CSV table of C-alpha atoms and ligand atoms in Angstrom, one decimal:
chain,number,residue,atom,x,y,z
O,273,MET,CA,-7.3,73.1,18.8
O,274,ASN,CA,-4.7,74.5,16.4
O,275,ALA,CA,-2.4,72.1,14.5
O,276,ALA,CA,0.6,72.7,16.6
O,277,THR,CA,-1.3,72.1,19.9
O,278,GLU,CA,-2.9,69.0,18.4
O,279,ALA,CA,0.5,67.5,17.4
O,280,HIS,CA,1.9,68.3,20.8
O,281,HIS,CA,-1.2,66.7,22.5
O,282,LEU,CA,-0.8,63.6,20.3
O,283,GLN,CA,2.9,63.3,21.1
O,284,ILE,CA,2.1,63.3,24.8
O,285,MET,CA,-0.6,60.7,24.3
O,286,LEU,CA,1.6,58.4,22.3
O,287,ASP,CA,4.4,58.5,24.8
O,288,GLY,CA,4.2,55.1,26.6
O,289,GLU,CA,4.3,56.4,30.1
O,290,SER,CA,1.6,59.0,29.6
O,291,MET,CA,-0.7,56.3,28.2
O,292,ALA,CA,-0.2,54.2,31.3
O,293,ALA,CA,-2.1,56.7,33.5
O,294,HIS,CA,-5.4,56.1,31.7
O,295,TRP,CA,-6.9,52.7,32.8
O,296,MET,CA,-9.2,52.2,29.9
O,297,PRO,CA,-12.7,50.8,30.5
O,298,PHE,CA,-13.7,47.4,29.0
O,299,THR,CA,-10.5,47.5,27.0
O,300,ALA,CA,-7.5,45.1,26.6
O,301,ASN,CA,-5.2,47.8,28.1
O,302,ARG,CA,-1.9,46.1,27.4
O,303,GLN,CA,-2.8,45.2,23.8
O,304,PHE,CA,-4.1,48.7,23.2
O,305,LYS,CA,-1.1,50.6,24.6
O,306,GLN,CA,1.3,48.6,22.4
O,307,ALA,CA,-0.6,49.7,19.2
O,308,PRO,CA,-2.9,52.6,20.1
O,309,ARG,CA,-6.0,53.3,18.2
O,310,LEU,CA,-7.0,57.0,18.8
O,311,LEU,CA,-10.0,58.8,17.4
O,312,VAL,CA,-9.3,62.5,17.0
O,313,ALA,CA,-12.3,63.8,15.0
O,314,SER,CA,-15.7,62.7,13.8
O,315,GLU,CA,-18.2,63.8,11.2
O,316,GLY,CA,-21.3,62.1,9.8
O,317,MET,CA,-20.6,58.4,9.2
O,318,TYR,CA,-16.8,58.7,9.8
O,319,TYR,CA,-14.1,59.0,12.4
O,320,THR,CA,-10.7,60.4,11.8
O,321,THR,CA,-7.8,58.4,13.4
O,322,HIS,CA,-4.6,59.8,14.9
O,323,ASP,CA,-2.7,58.5,11.9
O,324,GLY,CA,-5.0,60.6,9.6
O,325,ARG,CA,-7.3,57.8,8.3
O,326,ARG,CA,-11.0,58.0,7.8
O,327,VAL,CA,-12.9,55.1,9.4
O,328,LEU,CA,-16.5,54.2,8.6
O,329,ASP,CA,-18.4,54.0,11.9
O,330,MET,CA,-20.7,51.0,11.7
O,331,ILE,CA,-21.5,51.1,15.4
O,332,ALA,CA,-22.7,54.7,15.9
O,333,GLY,CA,-20.0,55.4,18.5
O,334,LEU,CA,-21.2,52.7,20.8
O,335,TRP,CA,-24.9,52.3,19.8
O,336,CYS,CA,-25.2,56.1,20.5
O,337,CYS,CA,-24.9,58.4,17.5
O,338,ASN,CA,-28.1,57.5,15.7
O,339,ALA,CA,-28.1,60.8,13.7
O,340,GLY,CA,-24.4,60.5,12.8
O,341,HIS,CA,-21.5,62.3,14.3
O,342,ARG,CA,-21.1,65.9,15.3
O,343,ARG,CA,-24.4,67.1,13.9
O,344,GLU,CA,-24.5,70.9,13.7
O,345,PRO,CA,-27.8,71.6,15.5
O,346,ILE,CA,-26.6,69.5,18.5
O,347,VAL,CA,-23.2,71.1,18.6
O,348,ARG,CA,-24.7,74.5,18.5
O,349,ALA,CA,-27.2,73.8,21.2
O,350,ILE,CA,-24.4,72.5,23.5
O,351,GLN,CA,-22.2,75.5,22.8
O,352,GLU,CA,-25.1,77.9,23.4
O,353,MET,CA,-26.0,76.3,26.7
O,354,ALA,CA,-22.4,76.2,27.9
O,355,ALA,CA,-22.2,79.9,27.3
O,356,THR,CA,-25.5,80.5,29.1
O,357,LEU,CA,-26.0,78.1,32.0
O,358,ASP,CA,-23.2,75.8,33.1
O,359,MET,CA,-24.7,74.0,36.1
O,360,ALA,CA,-28.1,74.3,37.7
O,361,THR,CA,-28.5,72.4,41.0
O,362,PRO,CA,-31.1,69.7,40.2
O,363,PHE,CA,-32.4,69.3,43.7
O,364,ASN,CA,-35.2,71.7,44.5
O,365,MET,CA,-34.3,73.9,41.5
O,366,GLY,CA,-34.9,73.4,37.8
O,367,HIS,CA,-34.1,74.9,34.5
O,368,PRO,CA,-36.3,75.2,31.4
O,369,ALA,CA,-34.4,72.8,29.1
O,370,ALA,CA,-34.9,69.9,31.5
O,371,PHE,CA,-38.7,70.2,31.3
O,372,THR,CA,-38.6,70.5,27.5
O,373,ALA,CA,-36.4,67.5,27.2
O,374,ALA,CA,-38.7,65.5,29.5
O,375,ALA,CA,-41.7,66.5,27.5
O,376,ARG,CA,-40.0,65.5,24.2
O,377,VAL,CA,-39.1,62.1,25.6
O,378,ILE,CA,-42.6,61.4,26.8
O,379,ALA,CA,-44.1,62.6,23.5
O,380,MET,CA,-42.2,59.8,21.6
O,381,ALA,CA,-42.5,57.1,24.3
O,382,PRO,CA,-45.3,54.5,24.4
O,383,ALA,CA,-48.6,56.1,25.4
O,384,ASN,CA,-48.7,54.6,28.9
O,385,MET,CA,-45.3,56.3,29.7
O,386,LYS,CA,-45.9,59.7,31.4
O,387,HIS,CA,-42.8,60.8,33.3
O,388,VAL,CA,-39.0,60.6,33.0
O,389,MET,CA,-36.3,60.9,35.6
O,390,PHE,CA,-33.0,61.8,34.1
O,391,THR,CA,-29.6,60.2,34.9
O,392,ASN,CA,-26.2,60.3,33.3
O,393,SER,CA,-25.8,56.9,31.8
O,394,GLY,CA,-27.4,53.6,31.1
O,395,SER,CA,-26.0,52.0,34.2
O,396,GLU,CA,-27.4,54.7,36.4
O,397,SER,CA,-30.7,54.4,34.6
O,398,VAL,CA,-30.8,50.7,35.4
O,399,ASP,CA,-30.0,51.1,39.1
O,400,THR,CA,-32.5,53.9,39.3
O,401,ALA,CA,-35.2,51.8,37.7
O,402,LEU,CA,-34.5,48.9,40.1
O,403,LYS,CA,-34.7,51.2,43.1
O,404,ILE,CA,-38.0,52.8,41.8
O,405,ALA,CA,-39.5,49.3,41.3
O,406,LEU,CA,-38.6,48.3,44.9
O,407,ALA,CA,-39.8,51.6,46.3
O,408,TRP,CA,-43.1,51.5,44.3
O,409,HIS,CA,-44.1,48.2,45.8
O,410,ARG,CA,-43.3,49.4,49.3
O,411,GLN,CA,-45.3,52.6,48.7
O,412,ARG,CA,-48.3,50.4,47.9
O,413,GLY,CA,-47.9,48.3,51.1
O,414,GLN,CA,-46.1,45.4,49.3
O,415,GLY,CA,-42.7,45.7,50.8
O,416,SER,CA,-42.1,42.0,50.7
O,417,ARG,CA,-41.6,42.3,46.9
O,418,THR,CA,-37.8,42.6,46.9
O,419,ARG,CA,-36.6,40.1,44.4
O,420,LEU,CA,-35.3,41.2,41.0
O,421,ILE,CA,-35.3,39.0,38.0
O,422,GLY,CA,-32.9,39.4,35.1
O,423,ARG,CA,-31.9,37.1,32.3
O,424,VAL,CA,-28.9,35.0,31.4
O,425,ARG,CA,-26.9,36.9,28.8
O,426,GLY,CA,-28.5,40.2,29.8
O,427,TYR,CA,-26.4,43.4,30.0
O,428,HIS,CA,-27.6,46.1,32.2
O,429,GLY,CA,-24.5,48.2,32.7
O,430,VAL,CA,-21.9,48.0,35.4
O,431,ASN,CA,-23.3,49.4,38.7
O,432,LEU,CA,-24.1,46.8,41.4
O,433,GLY,CA,-27.8,46.4,40.7
O,434,GLY,CA,-27.2,46.2,36.9
O,435,THR,CA,-24.3,43.8,37.3
O,436,ALA,CA,-26.5,41.6,39.6
O,437,VAL,CA,-29.5,41.3,37.2
O,438,GLY,CA,-27.1,41.1,34.3
O,439,GLY,CA,-26.3,37.6,33.0
O,440,ILE,CA,-22.8,37.8,31.5
O,441,VAL,CA,-20.6,35.6,33.6
O,442,GLY,CA,-17.4,37.5,32.8
O,443,ASN,CA,-18.9,40.7,34.0
O,444,ARG,CA,-20.1,39.2,37.3
O,445,LYS,CA,-17.6,36.7,38.6
O,446,LEU,CA,-15.0,39.1,40.0
O,447,PHE,CA,-17.5,41.0,42.1
O,448,GLY,CA,-18.7,38.8,44.9
O,449,ALA,CA,-22.3,38.3,45.9
O,450,LEU,CA,-23.5,41.5,44.2
O,451,VAL,CA,-27.1,42.1,45.3
O,452,ALA,CA,-29.1,39.6,47.3
O,453,GLY,CA,-32.4,38.2,46.1
O,454,VAL,CA,-31.7,38.1,42.3
O,455,ASP,CA,-32.7,35.3,40.0
O,456,HIS,CA,-32.4,34.9,36.2
O,457,LEU,CA,-34.6,33.8,33.3
O,458,PRO,CA,-32.8,31.7,30.7
O,459,SER,CA,-31.4,33.3,27.6
O,460,THR,CA,-33.5,33.4,24.5
O,461,HIS,CA,-30.6,32.3,22.3
O,462,LEU,CA,-31.5,29.1,20.5
O,463,PRO,CA,-29.0,28.7,17.7
O,464,GLU,CA,-29.9,25.1,17.0
O,465,VAL,CA,-33.4,26.1,15.8
O,466,ASN,CA,-33.2,29.8,15.1
O,467,ALA,CA,-29.8,30.3,13.3
O,468,PHE,CA,-29.9,32.8,10.4
O,469,SER,CA,-33.3,34.2,11.4
O,470,ARG,CA,-34.3,37.4,9.7
O,471,GLY,CA,-36.1,39.6,12.3
O,472,GLN,CA,-37.8,37.9,15.2
O,473,PRO,CA,-36.9,34.2,15.4
O,474,ALA,CA,-39.7,31.7,15.2
O,475,HIS,CA,-38.8,29.6,18.3
O,476,GLY,CA,-38.5,30.5,22.0
O,477,ALA,CA,-41.7,32.1,23.2
O,478,TYR,CA,-42.0,29.3,25.7
O,479,LEU,CA,-38.9,30.5,27.5
O,480,ALA,CA,-41.0,33.3,29.1
O,481,ASP,CA,-42.8,30.5,31.0
O,482,GLU,CA,-39.7,30.1,33.0
O,483,LEU,CA,-40.9,33.1,34.9
O,484,GLU,CA,-43.8,31.0,36.1
O,485,ARG,CA,-41.2,28.5,37.5
O,486,LEU,CA,-39.5,31.4,39.4
O,487,VAL,CA,-42.9,32.5,40.7
O,488,ALA,CA,-43.6,28.9,41.9
O,489,LEU,CA,-40.2,28.8,43.5
O,490,HIS,CA,-40.1,32.2,45.3
O,491,ASP,CA,-43.8,33.2,45.3
O,492,ALA,CA,-45.0,36.3,43.5
O,493,SER,CA,-45.3,38.2,46.7
O,494,THR,CA,-41.5,38.3,46.9
O,495,ILE,CA,-40.9,39.5,43.3
O,496,ALA,CA,-40.6,43.2,42.5
O,497,ALA,CA,-39.6,43.3,38.9
O,498,VAL,CA,-38.3,41.6,35.8
O,499,ILE,CA,-35.8,43.4,33.7
O,500,VAL,CA,-34.9,42.5,30.1
O,501,GLU,CA,-33.5,44.1,27.1
O,502,PRO,CA,-36.1,43.7,24.3
O,503,VAL,CA,-33.1,43.1,22.0
O,504,ALA,CA,-30.1,42.0,24.0
O,505,GLY,CA,-27.3,44.1,22.5
O,506,SER,CA,-24.0,43.8,24.3
O,507,THR,CA,-24.2,40.0,24.6
O,508,GLY,CA,-24.2,39.8,20.8
O,509,VAL,CA,-27.6,40.9,19.4
O,510,LEU,CA,-30.3,38.5,20.4
O,511,ILE,CA,-33.7,39.4,18.8
O,512,PRO,CA,-36.7,38.4,20.9
O,513,PRO,CA,-38.5,35.3,19.6
O,514,LYS,CA,-42.0,35.8,18.3
O,515,GLY,CA,-44.5,35.9,21.2
O,516,TYR,CA,-41.8,36.0,23.9
O,517,LEU,CA,-42.2,39.5,25.1
O,518,GLU,CA,-46.0,39.3,24.9
O,519,ARG,CA,-45.9,36.2,27.2
O,520,LEU,CA,-43.5,37.9,29.6
O,521,ARG,CA,-45.9,40.8,29.8
O,522,GLU,CA,-48.9,38.5,30.5
O,523,ILE,CA,-47.1,36.7,33.3
O,524,CYS,CA,-45.8,39.9,34.9
O,525,THR,CA,-49.3,41.4,34.9
O,526,ARG,CA,-50.9,38.2,36.2
O,527,HIS,CA,-48.6,38.2,39.2
O,528,GLY,CA,-48.3,42.0,39.9
O,529,ILE,CA,-44.6,42.0,38.9
O,530,LEU,CA,-43.3,45.2,37.2
O,531,LEU,CA,-41.8,44.7,33.7
O,532,ILE,CA,-38.8,46.9,32.9
O,533,PHE,CA,-37.5,47.1,29.4
O,534,ASP,CA,-33.8,48.2,29.3
O,535,GLU,CA,-33.9,50.2,26.1
O,536,VAL,CA,-30.4,51.8,26.5
O,537,ILE,CA,-29.5,50.4,23.0
O,538,THR,CA,-33.0,50.0,21.4
O,539,GLY,CA,-34.3,53.4,22.5
O,540,PHE,CA,-34.5,56.2,20.0
O,541,GLY,CA,-35.0,54.4,16.8
O,542,ARG,CA,-32.6,51.5,16.6
O,543,THR,CA,-35.3,48.9,15.7
O,544,GLY,CA,-37.1,51.3,13.4
O,545,ALA,CA,-39.6,52.6,16.0
O,546,ALA,CA,-38.8,55.2,18.7
O,547,PHE,CA,-38.7,52.4,21.3
O,548,ALA,CA,-38.6,48.6,20.9
O,549,ALA,CA,-41.7,48.5,23.1
O,550,GLN,CA,-43.6,50.1,20.1
O,551,ARG,CA,-41.8,48.0,17.5
O,552,TYR,CA,-42.9,44.8,19.2
O,553,GLY,CA,-46.2,46.1,20.5
O,554,VAL,CA,-45.5,45.2,24.2
O,555,MET,CA,-45.7,47.9,26.8
O,556,PRO,CA,-43.5,47.6,29.9
O,557,ASP,CA,-44.1,49.6,33.2
O,558,ILE,CA,-40.6,51.2,33.1
O,559,ILE,CA,-38.2,51.9,30.3
O,560,THR,CA,-34.5,52.7,30.8
O,561,CYS,CA,-32.7,54.7,28.1
O,562,ALA,CA,-29.4,56.6,27.5
O,563,LYS,CA,-27.0,56.7,24.5
O,564,GLY,CA,-29.3,57.9,21.6
O,565,LEU,CA,-31.0,60.4,24.0
O,566,THR,CA,-28.3,62.9,23.2
O,567,ASN,CA,-26.9,61.2,20.1
O,568,GLY,CA,-24.0,60.3,22.4
O,569,SER,CA,-22.8,63.9,22.5
O,570,VAL,CA,-23.2,64.5,26.3
O,571,PRO,CA,-23.6,61.7,28.9
O,572,MET,CA,-27.3,61.3,29.8
O,573,GLY,CA,-29.8,58.6,30.6
O,574,GLY,CA,-33.4,58.4,31.7
O,575,VAL,CA,-35.9,56.2,33.4
O,576,ILE,CA,-39.3,56.5,31.9
O,577,VAL,CA,-42.3,55.4,34.0
O,578,SER,CA,-46.0,54.9,33.7
O,579,GLY,CA,-48.4,57.3,35.3
O,580,ASP,CA,-49.3,54.7,37.9
O,581,ILE,CA,-45.8,54.5,39.1
O,582,TYR,CA,-45.2,58.2,39.5
O,583,GLU,CA,-48.6,58.8,41.1
O,584,ALA,CA,-47.9,56.2,43.9
O,585,PHE,CA,-45.1,58.4,45.1
O,586,MET,CA,-47.0,61.7,45.0
O,587,GLN,CA,-48.2,61.6,48.6
O,588,GLY,CA,-46.9,62.5,52.1
O,589,PRO,CA,-45.6,65.9,53.3
O,590,GLU,CA,-45.2,68.3,50.4
O,591,HIS,CA,-42.0,69.8,51.6
O,592,LEU,CA,-40.1,66.5,51.3
O,593,PRO,CA,-38.7,64.8,48.2
O,594,GLU,CA,-41.1,62.0,47.2
O,595,LEU,CA,-38.2,59.8,46.1
O,596,PRO,CA,-34.8,60.2,47.9
O,597,HIS,CA,-32.8,59.6,44.8
O,598,GLY,CA,-31.0,61.6,42.1
O,599,TYR,CA,-27.6,62.6,40.9
O,600,THR,CA,-25.7,65.9,41.1
O,601,TYR,CA,-25.6,65.9,37.3
O,602,SER,CA,-29.2,64.7,36.7
O,603,ALA,CA,-30.7,66.8,34.0
O,604,HIS,CA,-27.5,68.8,33.5
O,605,PRO,CA,-28.1,71.8,31.3
O,606,LEU,CA,-25.6,70.7,28.7
O,607,ALA,CA,-27.2,67.2,28.5
O,608,CYS,CA,-30.7,68.7,28.3
O,609,ALA,CA,-29.6,71.1,25.5
O,610,ALA,CA,-28.1,68.1,23.7
O,611,ALA,CA,-31.2,66.0,24.2
O,612,ASN,CA,-33.6,68.7,23.0
O,613,ALA,CA,-31.6,69.3,19.8
O,614,THR,CA,-31.1,65.6,19.3
O,615,LEU,CA,-34.8,64.7,19.6
O,616,LYS,CA,-35.8,67.6,17.4
O,617,LEU,CA,-33.2,66.4,14.8
O,618,TYR,CA,-34.6,62.9,14.8
O,619,ALA,CA,-38.0,64.2,14.1
O,620,ASP,CA,-37.0,66.9,11.6
O,621,GLU,CA,-35.1,64.4,9.5
O,622,GLY,CA,-37.5,61.5,10.0
O,623,LEU,CA,-34.6,59.4,11.1
O,624,PHE,CA,-36.5,56.5,12.8
O,625,ALA,CA,-38.5,56.1,9.6
O,626,ARG,CA,-35.3,56.1,7.7
O,627,ALA,CA,-33.9,53.4,9.9
O,628,HIS,CA,-37.1,51.4,9.3
O,629,ALA,CA,-36.8,51.9,5.5
O,630,MET,CA,-33.1,51.0,5.4
O,631,ALA,CA,-33.6,47.8,7.5
O,632,PRO,CA,-34.4,45.4,4.6
O,633,THR,CA,-31.3,46.5,2.6
O,634,PHE,CA,-29.2,46.1,5.7
O,635,GLU,CA,-30.8,42.7,6.4
O,636,ASP,CA,-30.0,41.4,2.9
O,637,ALA,CA,-26.5,42.8,3.1
O,638,VAL,CA,-25.6,41.2,6.4
O,639,HIS,CA,-27.2,37.9,5.5
O,640,SER,CA,-25.1,37.8,2.3
O,641,LEU,CA,-22.3,36.8,4.7
O,642,ARG,CA,-23.9,33.4,5.2
O,643,GLY,CA,-21.6,30.8,3.8
O,644,THR,CA,-18.5,32.9,4.6
O,645,ARG,CA,-15.9,30.8,6.4
O,646,HIS,CA,-16.3,30.7,10.3
O,647,VAL,CA,-19.8,32.3,10.2
O,648,ILE,CA,-22.2,30.2,12.2
O,649,ASP,CA,-25.2,32.6,12.7
O,650,ILE,CA,-26.5,36.0,11.5
O,651,ARG,CA,-29.4,37.8,13.2
O,652,ASN,CA,-30.9,41.2,12.8
O,653,ASP,CA,-33.8,43.6,13.2
O,654,GLY,CA,-34.1,47.3,12.4
O,655,LEU,CA,-30.5,48.7,12.0
O,656,VAL,CA,-28.8,46.2,14.3
O,657,ALA,CA,-27.2,42.9,13.4
O,658,GLY,CA,-25.0,40.2,15.0
O,659,ILE,CA,-22.7,38.0,13.0
O,660,GLU,CA,-21.4,35.1,15.0
O,661,LEU,CA,-18.2,33.3,14.3
O,662,GLU,CA,-17.2,29.9,15.4
O,663,PRO,CA,-14.8,30.4,18.3
O,664,ARG,CA,-11.2,29.3,17.8
O,665,PRO,CA,-10.6,26.2,19.9
O,666,GLY,CA,-9.2,27.1,23.3
O,667,ALA,CA,-9.2,30.9,22.5
O,668,PRO,CA,-12.8,32.2,22.7
O,669,GLY,CA,-13.1,35.8,21.4
O,670,ALA,CA,-9.7,35.7,19.7
O,671,ARG,CA,-11.0,35.3,16.2
O,672,ALA,CA,-13.5,38.1,16.4
O,673,PHE,CA,-10.9,40.4,18.0
O,674,GLU,CA,-8.6,39.8,15.1
O,675,VAL,CA,-11.5,40.6,12.7
O,676,PHE,CA,-12.1,43.9,14.6
O,677,LEU,CA,-8.4,44.9,14.3
O,678,ALA,CA,-8.2,44.0,10.6
O,679,CYS,CA,-11.4,45.9,9.9
O,680,TYR,CA,-10.0,48.9,11.7
O,681,GLN,CA,-6.9,48.8,9.6
O,682,ARG,CA,-9.1,48.7,6.5
O,683,GLY,CA,-11.1,51.7,7.6
O,684,LEU,CA,-14.1,50.1,9.2
O,685,LEU,CA,-15.2,50.2,12.8
O,686,VAL,CA,-17.2,47.3,14.1
O,687,ARG,CA,-17.8,46.0,17.7
O,688,THR,CA,-17.1,42.6,18.9
O,689,THR,CA,-18.3,40.8,22.0
O,690,GLY,CA,-17.0,37.2,22.4
O,691,ASP,CA,-16.9,35.9,18.9
O,692,ILE,CA,-19.9,38.0,17.7
O,693,ILE,CA,-19.5,41.0,15.5
O,694,ALA,CA,-22.2,43.6,16.1
O,695,LEU,CA,-23.2,46.3,13.6
O,696,SER,CA,-25.4,49.2,14.5
O,697,PRO,CA,-24.8,52.0,12.1
O,698,PRO,CA,-26.1,55.6,12.4
O,699,PHE,CA,-29.5,56.0,10.7
O,700,ILE,CA,-28.0,58.2,8.0
O,701,VAL,CA,-26.1,55.3,6.6
O,702,GLU,CA,-26.2,55.0,2.8
O,703,GLU,CA,-26.6,51.8,0.9
O,704,ALA,CA,-23.1,52.0,-0.5
O,705,GLN,CA,-21.6,52.3,3.0
O,706,ILE,CA,-23.5,49.2,4.1
O,707,ALA,CA,-22.1,47.4,1.0
O,708,GLN,CA,-18.6,48.6,1.8
O,709,ALA,CA,-18.8,47.4,5.4
O,710,VAL,CA,-20.1,44.0,4.4
O,711,ASP,CA,-17.6,43.5,1.6
O,712,THR,CA,-14.8,44.4,4.1
O,713,LEU,CA,-16.1,42.0,6.6
O,714,ARG,CA,-16.4,39.2,4.0
O,715,GLU,CA,-12.8,39.6,3.0
O,716,VAL,CA,-11.5,40.0,6.5
O,717,ILE,CA,-13.4,37.1,8.1
O,718,ALA,CA,-12.4,34.8,5.2
O,719,GLN,CA,-8.7,35.7,5.7
O,720,THR,CA,-8.8,35.3,9.4
O,721,ALA,CA,-7.4,32.0,10.7
G,873,PLP,C1,-29.0,47.5,27.6
G,873,PLP,C2,-28.0,48.3,28.3
G,873,PLP,N1,-28.2,48.7,29.5
G,873,PLP,C3,-27.3,49.5,30.2
G,873,PLP,C4,-26.1,49.8,29.6
G,873,PLP,C5,-25.1,50.7,30.3
G,873,PLP,O1,-25.0,51.9,29.8
G,873,PLP,P1,-23.7,52.9,30.2
G,873,PLP,O2,-22.5,52.2,29.6
G,873,PLP,O3,-24.1,54.2,29.6
G,873,PLP,O4,-23.7,52.9,31.7
G,873,PLP,C6,-25.8,49.4,28.3
G,873,PLP,C7,-24.6,49.8,27.6
G,873,PLP,O5,-24.3,49.3,26.5
G,873,PLP,C8,-26.8,48.6,27.6
G,873,PLP,O6,-26.6,48.2,26.4
């Protein structure tokens, strides 16, 4: 866009009436439209705002841009694909980049993961995974296994299945009965014993035993799958207690229940390994992913499954689809081009190892906020951290939202959920940028009422 077009574009955007048309997702629309915050460009660790300021992005877009913004090999791959193949019908036709992207994903996934079905988002990945779990049991003659188990404070996107297994009341209460036959494990958040833990908290493995209680209540023969985020991200960064995921795995295996890890945030290096399954040494049956798959550049998600799951479907007449499921834009050429370039870039630059190496510096920096006014907990693993503030009486979320706004004014982008500030920088983050972010947060939090 040339400068004149850009200025014209902005003028239209900032005109009150034009802004009204865009019903913004997960946004306080009225507050935003009174004082818009527009991002107009990005590069590396920074955004440029509409008022010409540079903002340090400490949330990688939205847990997406693990390699930093607008990386040249990814941009080039997307441009080249757009100029070569715009759309390739994904049903009964294929294109080479889809197969390469799938092979790359499987090469970095845990060893038991053999196949991936592409989607266009994390929410689609979750609902696809839940459907695969239900269908898999039926394929094997266990059609009574229809219950799905999520977890309190889980976030699995916004489609009906994901909302149902999700455990954030504000995301659920407006939407009626959601999906029948869903139950929830308790949250693993135990601030009274685990506050200010570095890495995996010591207490809480016993919370996995609640699955035994649900089995006793419903009977294993009715339960299809358990879905959890290895690290719960959107609910405010909850790191799994030591031994918790292992125990969940054992109980699922004992009762023939599929274990789904929702790795939409943790996938592609966030915890310092390609997937959190590898970081914590616990292998699920299905992994959902998105975000970092294309470095956030083109919408794309994926459902990664074990060989067992895929093979159970490979039967019946060969002229019929084995699974009646898929999206018009599944494995879209632009997304696959972006994924191929992204996954190559992660490998070429050793970015997961960099995230792992930078994690102790990041940990020390965020924990230096302990003792700052209002801060009641700090938790972290890999390059993700949550800083929890005491809620203002009668106004939950208000204090953290003010911190978010003040940080933005000072050139720092953070994410807040409730009264928790989440940090998840791109893996190219430098020590000085971590220090700058933490210093800004320290000042802003201390000055917030
Ligand atoms: C664990 C998890 N699952 C699913 C989703 C939904 O992804 P999307 O917003 O791409 O639909 C998210 C988004 O943050 C997530 O964190």
